[in-house]
mmCIF file of C-alpha atoms in Angstrom:
data_model
loop_
_atom_site.group_PDB
_atom_site.id
_atom_site.type_symbol
_atom_site.label_atom_id
_atom_site.label_comp_id
_atom_site.label_asym_id
_atom_site.label_seq_id
_atom_site.Cartn_x
_atom_site.Cartn_y
_atom_site.Cartn_z
ATOM 1 C CA GLU A 1 -105.534 31.462 -8.728
ATOM 2 C CA ASN A 2 -101.780 31.005 -8.497
ATOM 3 C CA SER A 3 -100.814 30.740 -12.136
ATOM 4 C CA PRO A 4 -97.524 32.259 -13.327
ATOM 5 C CA ALA A 5 -99.140 33.830 -16.380
ATOM 6 C CA PRO A 6 -98.186 37.372 -17.344
ATOM 7 C CA LEU A 7 -100.882 39.797 -16.216
ATOM 8 C CA PRO A 8 -101.116 43.550 -16.714
ATOM 9 C CA GLU A 9 -100.680 44.153 -12.968
ATOM 10 C CA ARG A 10 -97.492 42.101 -12.973
ATOM 11 C CA ALA A 11 -96.118 44.088 -15.901
ATOM 12 C CA ILE A 12 -96.717 47.322 -13.996
ATOM 13 C CA TYR A 13 -95.096 45.914 -10.806
ATOM 14 C CA GLY A 14 -92.142 44.794 -12.893
ATOM 15 C CA PHE A 15 -91.664 48.163 -14.536
ATOM 16 C CA ALA A 16 -92.003 50.008 -11.247
ATOM 17 C CA LEU A 17 -89.333 47.750 -9.705
ATOM 18 C CA PHE A 18 -87.126 48.281 -12.756
ATOM 19 C CA LEU A 19 -87.331 52.073 -12.456
ATOM 20 C CA GLY A 20 -86.935 51.914 -8.689
ATOM 21 C CA SER A 21 -83.787 49.764 -8.868
ATOM 22 C CA TRP A 22 -82.221 52.056 -11.514
ATOM 23 C CA PHE A 23 -83.035 55.049 -9.295
ATOM 24 C CA GLY A 24 -81.515 53.342 -6.279
ATOM 25 C CA PHE A 25 -78.361 52.429 -8.206
ATOM 26 C CA ILE A 26 -77.826 55.986 -9.542
ATOM 27 C CA LEU A 27 -78.412 57.344 -6.029
ATOM 28 C CA TYR A 28 -75.816 54.922 -4.635
ATOM 29 C CA LEU A 29 -73.287 55.967 -7.294
ATOM 30 C CA ILE A 30 -73.915 59.684 -6.512
ATOM 31 C CA TRP A 31 -73.495 59.080 -2.805
ATOM 32 C CA ALA A 32 -70.341 57.020 -3.224
ATOM 33 C CA TYR A 33 -68.469 59.139 -5.803
ATOM 34 C CA ILE A 34 -69.498 62.788 -5.585
ATOM 35 C CA PRO A 35 -67.347 64.617 -2.981
ATOM 36 C CA GLU A 36 -69.154 65.686 0.167
ATOM 37 C CA THR A 37 -68.479 69.399 -0.371
ATOM 38 C CA TRP A 38 -70.354 69.377 -3.688
ATOM 39 C CA LEU A 39 -73.321 67.636 -2.080
ATOM 40 C CA PHE A 40 -73.284 70.095 0.830
ATOM 41 C CA SER A 41 -73.258 73.035 -1.569
ATOM 42 C CA LEU A 42 -76.434 71.640 -3.148
ATOM 43 C CA GLY A 43 -78.045 71.618 0.287
ATOM 44 C CA LEU A 44 -78.098 67.810 0.716
ATOM 45 C CA THR A 45 -76.356 67.310 4.048
ATOM 46 C CA TYR A 46 -77.995 64.302 5.692
ATOM 47 C CA TRP A 47 -76.116 61.371 4.145
ATOM 48 C CA PRO A 48 -74.666 58.309 5.847
ATOM 49 C CA GLN A 49 -70.907 58.110 6.103
ATOM 50 C CA LYS A 50 -69.217 57.170 2.833
ATOM 51 C CA TYR A 51 -67.470 54.336 4.675
ATOM 52 C CA TRP A 52 -70.713 52.377 4.282
ATOM 53 C CA ALA A 53 -70.592 52.665 0.487
ATOM 54 C CA VAL A 54 -67.708 50.170 0.561
ATOM 55 C CA ALA A 55 -68.575 48.328 3.793
ATOM 56 C CA LEU A 56 -72.088 47.247 2.915
ATOM 57 C CA PRO A 57 -71.214 45.454 -0.367
ATOM 58 C CA VAL A 58 -68.303 43.751 1.341
ATOM 59 C CA TYR A 59 -70.579 42.608 4.214
ATOM 60 C CA LEU A 60 -73.060 41.288 1.665
ATOM 61 C CA LEU A 61 -70.474 39.288 -0.278
ATOM 62 C CA VAL A 62 -68.929 37.788 2.894
ATOM 63 C CA ALA A 63 -72.417 36.858 4.091
ATOM 64 C CA VAL A 64 -73.146 35.078 0.778
ATOM 65 C CA GLY A 65 -69.854 33.163 1.048
ATOM 66 C CA ILE A 66 -70.548 32.156 4.644
ATOM 67 C CA GLY A 67 -74.063 31.216 3.644
ATOM 68 C CA TYR A 68 -72.744 28.482 1.333
ATOM 69 C CA ILE A 69 -70.686 26.988 4.140
ATOM 70 C CA LEU A 70 -73.497 27.465 6.668
ATOM 71 C CA LEU A 71 -76.027 25.667 4.455
ATOM 72 C CA PHE A 72 -73.594 22.783 3.969
ATOM 73 C CA GLY A 73 -73.006 22.545 7.697
ATOM 74 C CA ILE A 74 -76.704 22.707 8.582
ATOM 75 C CA ASN A 75 -77.362 19.869 6.123
ATOM 76 C CA MET A 76 -74.664 17.751 7.708
ATOM 77 C CA MET A 77 -75.966 18.481 11.191
ATOM 78 C CA SER A 78 -79.540 17.531 10.283
ATOM 79 C CA THR A 79 -78.534 14.178 8.825
ATOM 80 C CA ALA A 80 -79.458 11.438 11.235
ATOM 81 C CA PRO A 81 -76.388 9.769 12.791
ATOM 82 C CA LEU A 82 -75.778 6.094 12.070
ATOM 83 C CA ASP A 83 -76.991 5.001 15.495
ATOM 84 C CA SER A 84 -80.388 6.712 15.466
ATOM 85 C CA THR A 85 -83.700 4.911 14.952
ATOM 86 C CA HIS A 86 -84.649 7.617 12.373
ATOM 87 C CA THR A 87 -82.638 5.667 9.792
ATOM 88 C CA ILE A 88 -85.046 2.755 10.166
ATOM 89 C CA THR A 89 -88.484 4.100 10.983
ATOM 90 C CA ASP A 90 -90.438 7.238 11.803
ATOM 91 C CA ASN A 91 -93.750 8.271 13.370
ATOM 92 C CA PHE A 92 -95.807 7.541 10.259
ATOM 93 C CA ALA A 93 -94.437 4.041 9.943
ATOM 94 C CA LYS A 94 -94.984 3.272 13.614
ATOM 95 C CA LYS A 95 -98.632 4.359 13.566
ATOM 96 C CA GLN A 96 -99.615 2.827 10.256
ATOM 97 C CA GLN A 97 -102.648 0.534 10.225
ATOM 98 C CA GLN A 98 -102.534 -2.943 8.799
ATOM 99 C CA LYS A 99 -105.016 -3.387 5.989
ATOM 100 C CA LYS A 100 -106.634 -6.783 5.533
ATOM 101 C CA PHE A 101 -105.168 -8.949 2.838
ATOM 102 C CA GLN A 102 -107.606 -9.392 -0.059
ATOM 103 C CA GLU A 103 -107.323 -12.194 -2.617
ATOM 104 C CA GLU A 104 -106.677 -11.165 -6.237
ATOM 105 C CA ALA A 105 -106.034 -7.523 -5.203
ATOM 106 C CA ILE A 106 -102.780 -5.532 -5.199
ATOM 107 C CA PRO A 107 -101.555 -5.401 -1.597
ATOM 108 C CA ALA A 108 -101.986 -2.051 0.119
ATOM 109 C CA LEU A 109 -99.032 0.332 0.295
ATOM 110 C CA ARG A 110 -97.237 0.072 3.627
ATOM 111 C CA ASP A 111 -93.853 0.547 5.215
ATOM 112 C CA ILE A 112 -92.152 -2.888 5.343
ATOM 113 C CA PRO A 113 -90.035 -3.509 8.437
ATOM 114 C CA ILE A 114 -86.314 -3.586 7.786
ATOM 115 C CA SER A 115 -85.874 -7.181 8.986
ATOM 116 C CA GLU A 116 -88.279 -8.404 6.295
ATOM 117 C CA VAL A 117 -86.571 -6.334 3.600
ATOM 118 C CA ASN A 118 -83.187 -7.713 4.614
ATOM 119 C CA ARG A 119 -84.400 -11.279 4.546
ATOM 120 C CA MET A 120 -85.859 -10.769 1.088
ATOM 121 C CA PHE A 121 -82.706 -9.187 -0.300
ATOM 122 C CA PHE A 122 -79.919 -11.050 1.309
ATOM 123 C CA LEU A 123 -81.115 -14.515 2.281
ATOM 124 C CA PRO A 124 -81.655 -16.661 -0.824
ATOM 125 C CA GLU A 125 -84.909 -18.573 -0.791
ATOM 126 C CA LYS A 126 -84.374 -22.311 -0.742
ATOM 127 C CA MET B 1 -63.083 -24.430 11.843
ATOM 128 C CA ALA B 2 -61.922 -21.106 10.448
ATOM 129 C CA GLU B 3 -62.443 -19.498 7.043
ATOM 130 C CA GLU B 4 -60.933 -16.299 5.739
ATOM 131 C CA TRP B 5 -61.940 -14.013 2.851
ATOM 132 C CA ARG B 6 -60.472 -10.810 1.500
ATOM 133 C CA PHE B 7 -62.748 -7.872 0.861
ATOM 134 C CA ARG B 8 -62.594 -4.107 0.409
ATOM 135 C CA SER B 9 -63.753 -1.416 2.808
ATOM 136 C CA ALA B 10 -65.953 1.527 1.786
ATOM 137 C CA SER B 11 -62.901 3.678 1.271
ATOM 138 C CA GLY B 12 -61.079 1.071 -0.849
ATOM 139 C CA ALA B 13 -58.667 -0.322 1.775
ATOM 140 C CA SER B 14 -58.149 -4.056 1.838
ATOM 141 C CA ILE B 15 -59.744 -5.880 4.789
ATOM 142 C CA ALA B 16 -59.998 -9.542 5.756
ATOM 143 C CA LEU B 17 -63.030 -11.316 7.223
ATOM 144 C CA ARG B 18 -62.379 -14.370 9.366
ATOM 145 C CA ARG B 19 -65.177 -16.638 10.430
ATOM 146 C CA ARG B 20 -64.741 -19.277 13.136
ATOM 147 C CA GLN B 21 -67.452 -21.708 14.078
ATOM 148 C CA HIS B 22 -66.974 -22.688 17.712
ATOM 149 C CA SER B 23 -70.140 -24.776 17.914
ATOM 150 C CA ALA B 24 -73.558 -25.137 16.324
ATOM 151 C CA SER B 25 -74.841 -22.063 18.051
ATOM 152 C CA CYS B 26 -71.661 -19.995 18.461
ATOM 153 C CA ARG B 27 -69.822 -18.097 15.757
ATOM 154 C CA GLU B 28 -67.098 -15.522 15.743
ATOM 155 C CA LEU B 29 -66.685 -13.062 12.854
ATOM 156 C CA ALA B 30 -63.617 -10.788 12.826
ATOM 157 C CA VAL B 31 -62.807 -8.031 10.387
ATOM 158 C CA ARG B 32 -59.130 -7.011 10.288
ATOM 159 C CA GLY B 33 -58.118 -3.727 8.757
ATOM 160 C CA PRO B 34 -54.700 -2.986 7.270
ATOM 161 C CA ARG B 35 -51.815 -2.570 9.803
ATOM 162 C CA LEU B 36 -50.122 0.760 10.207
ATOM 163 C CA GLN B 37 -47.738 0.968 7.233
ATOM 164 C CA LEU B 38 -44.113 1.957 7.658
ATOM 165 C CA HIS B 39 -44.127 4.222 4.586
ATOM 166 C CA SER B 40 -47.107 6.286 5.751
ATOM 167 C CA LEU B 41 -45.623 6.570 9.240
ATOM 168 C CA SER B 42 -42.228 7.746 7.922
ATOM 169 C CA ALA B 43 -43.949 10.120 5.436
ATOM 170 C CA ALA B 44 -45.914 11.748 8.238
ATOM 171 C CA THR B 45 -42.889 12.004 10.520
ATOM 172 C CA SER B 46 -40.683 13.476 7.767
ATOM 173 C CA ALA B 47 -43.359 16.035 6.891
ATOM 174 C CA VAL B 48 -43.689 17.190 10.501
ATOM 175 C CA TRP B 49 -39.922 17.358 10.967
ATOM 176 C CA LEU B 50 -39.331 19.198 7.694
ATOM 177 C CA ALA B 51 -41.976 21.775 8.629
ATOM 178 C CA ALA B 52 -40.347 22.139 12.080
ATOM 179 C CA TYR B 53 -36.920 22.561 10.480
ATOM 180 C CA GLY B 54 -38.381 25.190 8.153
ATOM 181 C CA LEU B 55 -39.801 27.044 11.176
ATOM 182 C CA PHE B 56 -36.477 26.751 12.925
ATOM 183 C CA ALA B 57 -34.676 28.209 9.955
ATOM 184 C CA LEU B 58 -37.073 31.163 9.950
ATOM 185 C CA SER B 59 -37.210 31.787 13.712
ATOM 186 C CA GLU B 60 -33.755 30.563 14.954
ATOM 187 C CA ASN B 61 -35.518 29.053 18.007
ATOM 188 C CA SER B 62 -34.327 25.587 18.807
ATOM 189 C CA MET B 63 -37.404 24.864 20.919
ATOM 190 C CA VAL B 64 -39.275 24.308 17.653
ATOM 191 C CA LEU B 65 -37.251 21.186 16.938
ATOM 192 C CA SER B 66 -37.716 19.613 20.352
ATOM 193 C CA ALA B 67 -41.391 20.560 20.258
ATOM 194 C CA ALA B 68 -41.715 18.807 16.902
ATOM 195 C CA ILE B 69 -40.153 15.614 18.203
ATOM 196 C CA PHE B 70 -42.367 15.728 21.266
ATOM 197 C CA ILE B 71 -45.512 16.277 19.186
ATOM 198 C CA THR B 72 -44.595 13.440 16.860
ATOM 199 C CA LEU B 73 -44.145 10.980 19.710
ATOM 200 C CA ILE B 74 -47.300 12.039 21.578
ATOM 201 C CA GLY B 75 -49.312 12.140 18.398
ATOM 202 C CA LEU B 76 -48.176 8.619 17.417
ATOM 203 C CA ILE B 77 -49.041 7.234 20.866
ATOM 204 C CA ILE B 78 -52.480 8.873 20.854
ATOM 205 C CA TYR B 79 -53.172 7.638 17.302
ATOM 206 C CA LEU B 80 -52.208 4.036 18.104
ATOM 207 C CA HIS B 81 -54.147 3.964 21.370
ATOM 208 C CA PHE B 82 -57.328 5.872 20.538
ATOM 209 C CA VAL B 83 -57.759 6.012 16.767
ATOM 210 C CA LYS B 84 -56.244 3.078 14.880
ATOM 211 C CA ILE B 85 -58.511 0.087 15.182
ATOM 212 C CA ASP B 86 -56.876 -3.119 13.933
ATOM 213 C CA GLN B 87 -59.646 -5.631 14.314
ATOM 214 C CA GLU B 88 -63.356 -5.541 15.065
ATOM 215 C CA SER B 89 -64.977 -8.823 15.955
ATOM 216 C CA LEU B 90 -68.470 -10.098 16.562
ATOM 217 C CA LEU B 91 -69.085 -13.155 18.745
ATOM 218 C CA VAL B 92 -72.632 -14.485 18.454
ATOM 219 C CA ILE B 93 -73.648 -17.062 21.028
ATOM 220 C CA GLY B 94 -77.106 -18.419 20.255
ATOM 221 C CA SER B 95 -78.770 -18.502 23.637
ATOM 222 C CA LEU B 96 -76.629 -15.986 25.443
ATOM 223 C CA GLY B 97 -75.982 -12.817 23.471
ATOM 224 C CA ILE B 98 -73.730 -10.922 21.148
ATOM 225 C CA GLN B 99 -70.285 -9.567 22.060
ATOM 226 C CA VAL B 100 -68.682 -6.765 20.055
ATOM 227 C CA THR B 101 -64.926 -6.188 20.449
ATOM 228 C CA SER B 102 -62.661 -3.518 18.986
ATOM 229 C CA SER B 103 -58.905 -4.029 19.250
ATOM 230 C CA TYR B 104 -56.704 -0.971 18.881
ATOM 231 C CA ALA B 105 -53.156 -0.969 17.442
ATOM 232 C CA SER B 106 -51.676 -0.389 20.901
ATOM 233 C CA GLY B 107 -53.328 -3.559 22.216
ATOM 234 C CA LYS B 108 -56.297 -1.933 23.941
ATOM 235 C CA GLU B 109 -59.599 -3.776 23.542
ATOM 236 C CA ASN B 110 -63.096 -2.360 23.925
ATOM 237 C CA THR B 111 -65.815 -4.915 24.563
ATOM 238 C CA THR B 112 -69.581 -4.573 24.633
ATOM 239 C CA PHE B 113 -71.960 -7.382 25.419
ATOM 240 C CA ILE B 114 -75.633 -7.378 24.478
ATOM 241 C CA GLU B 115 -77.770 -10.162 25.881
ATOM 242 C CA MET B 116 -80.012 -12.112 23.515
ATOM 243 C CA GLY B 117 -83.228 -10.950 25.188
ATOM 244 C CA GLN B 118 -82.496 -7.410 24.107
ATOM 245 C CA VAL B 119 -81.549 -8.272 20.529
ATOM 246 C CA LYS B 120 -84.391 -7.914 18.086
ATOM 247 C CA ASP B 121 -82.455 -8.523 14.893
ATOM 248 C CA VAL B 122 -79.163 -7.967 13.073
ATOM 249 C CA VAL B 123 -79.748 -6.141 9.795
ATOM 250 C CA ILE B 124 -77.882 -4.361 7.032
ATOM 251 C CA ASN B 125 -79.028 -0.746 6.980
ATOM 252 C CA GLU B 126 -78.263 2.029 4.535
ATOM 253 C CA ALA B 127 -77.707 5.573 5.736
ATOM 254 C CA ILE B 128 -76.162 8.857 4.670
ATOM 255 C CA HIS B 129 -72.654 9.281 6.115
ATOM 256 C CA MET B 130 -70.443 12.224 5.137
ATOM 257 C CA GLN B 131 -71.861 12.859 1.634
ATOM 258 C CA LYS B 132 -72.001 9.156 0.853
ATOM 259 C CA VAL B 133 -74.652 6.462 1.262
ATOM 260 C CA ILE B 134 -73.108 3.455 2.969
ATOM 261 C CA TYR B 135 -74.304 0.015 3.993
ATOM 262 C CA TYR B 136 -73.524 -0.928 7.539
ATOM 263 C CA LEU B 137 -74.437 -3.808 9.770
ATOM 264 C CA CYS B 138 -76.324 -2.986 12.928
ATOM 265 C CA ILE B 139 -78.007 -4.692 15.871
ATOM 266 C CA LEU B 140 -81.564 -3.613 16.529
ATOM 267 C CA LEU B 141 -82.391 -3.622 20.228
ATOM 268 C CA GLN B 142 -85.869 -4.585 21.371
ATOM 269 C CA ASP B 143 -88.151 -1.964 22.847
ATOM 270 C CA PRO B 144 -89.427 -3.423 26.176
ATOM 271 C CA GLU B 145 -92.908 -1.833 25.824
ATOM 272 C CA ASP B 146 -93.568 -2.437 22.121
ATOM 273 C CA PRO B 147 -92.853 -5.911 20.669
ATOM 274 C CA GLN B 148 -92.601 -4.473 17.135
ATOM 275 C CA GLY B 149 -90.607 -1.412 18.098
ATOM 276 C CA VAL B 150 -86.896 -0.743 18.004
ATOM 277 C CA SER B 151 -85.464 1.133 20.932
ATOM 278 C CA GLU B 152 -81.890 1.479 19.820
ATOM 279 C CA VAL B 153 -79.612 0.880 16.824
ATOM 280 C CA VAL B 154 -76.029 -0.303 17.492
ATOM 281 C CA PRO B 155 -73.868 0.095 14.390
ATOM 282 C CA LEU B 156 -71.099 -2.481 13.946
ATOM 283 C CA PHE B 157 -67.726 -2.391 12.163
ATOM 284 C CA GLN B 158 -67.657 1.392 12.327
ATOM 285 C CA SER B 159 -63.969 1.910 11.597
ATOM 286 C CA SER B 160 -63.377 -0.772 9.005
ATOM 287 C CA LYS B 161 -66.639 -0.076 7.127
ATOM 288 C CA PRO B 162 -66.829 -3.206 4.968
ATOM 289 C CA ARG B 163 -68.666 -3.149 1.658
ATOM 290 C CA LEU B 164 -71.912 -4.925 0.910
ATOM 291 C CA ASP B 165 -70.357 -8.259 -0.124
ATOM 292 C CA CYS B 166 -68.575 -8.634 3.209
ATOM 293 C CA LEU B 167 -71.690 -7.491 5.083
ATOM 294 C CA ILE B 168 -73.848 -10.068 3.345
ATOM 295 C CA GLU B 169 -71.497 -12.870 4.532
ATOM 296 C CA VAL B 170 -71.649 -11.620 8.105
ATOM 297 C CA TYR B 171 -75.389 -11.130 7.882
ATOM 298 C CA LYS B 172 -76.025 -14.669 6.675
ATOM 299 C CA SER B 173 -73.847 -16.104 9.444
ATOM 300 C CA CYS B 174 -75.654 -14.102 12.111
ATOM 301 C CA GLN B 175 -79.084 -14.986 10.780
ATOM 302 C CA GLU B 176 -78.306 -18.693 10.887
ATOM 303 C CA ILE B 177 -77.752 -18.399 14.601
ATOM 304 C CA LEU B 178 -80.591 -15.974 15.287
ATOM 305 C CA GLU B 179 -83.091 -18.213 13.497
ATOM 306 C CA GLN B 180 -82.395 -20.901 16.106
ATOM 307 C CA ARG B 181 -84.028 -18.633 18.641
ATOM 308 C CA LYS B 182 -87.439 -19.090 16.979
ATOM 309 C CA THR B 183 -87.202 -22.863 16.424
ATOM 310 C CA ALA B 184 -85.954 -23.639 19.952
ATOM 311 C CA PRO B 185 -87.606 -21.125 22.278
ATOM 312 C CA GLN B 186 -86.078 -21.035 25.725
ATOM 313 C CA SER B 187 -87.951 -19.992 28.799
ATOM 314 C CA SER B 188 -86.583 -16.574 29.734
#
């Protein structure tokens, strides 16, 4: 039901968005560039201040730039510090059940405690 | 009986590991970082004083120069006393506990003692630290309620950050002593 295939409805939505965005852009250009007196003489008086025609794009660009730094910072804040137990285990590992060991079968998947892993890696077997 | 090896830290600085065996169940492992170098100290001082002289030339205010000297002195004292760790050592006594000591460049020493009943294991753990994945040695503290659980992780050698080869040496030495706990159980 969620396939990305091109459907007729999607083509229509796309075209409507295309026309709508062109209309919005032309409207923005008219608002920003045409002097107020000309617009008043046409009877269109209820426009926002032209200050916003420059302010809003600048706000948007500054927000995008801050967003990069913010995302970086949020990532660093969510990383577990070196002294937290989250670097070793978590709720799933604590609550896992031990499956019985069967002969001739591949052992069940489980979270191996860090002491065991360390012994296997770093202490050579005699 | 003391042995010494040279290794590298995670950032590439040269560190030395010294191992002393005091008895069959007592070992001391010390990691020494590089001393404060004269050339880096004079480079930092010259940079601060040149910047202060530049400010003085712009503002004609002689307080800038005395402020720069003051800042350099105070900054150096704070750095030596609170930031620059010369040596971090680990003293493992089989039946008693583990003592962790950090010695600062000004002579200050910070000591923490963890008794053996609380120590579950000493392991090498990997974690993400400042856009890098580093190996670090840590002491796992036992959770009093849950025999399999870990209540706390105490990272060791935080400022010298040795690389894996040094950590493996320290790990093997610690495990030799910790294994004696299982073979010779003491009544607690």
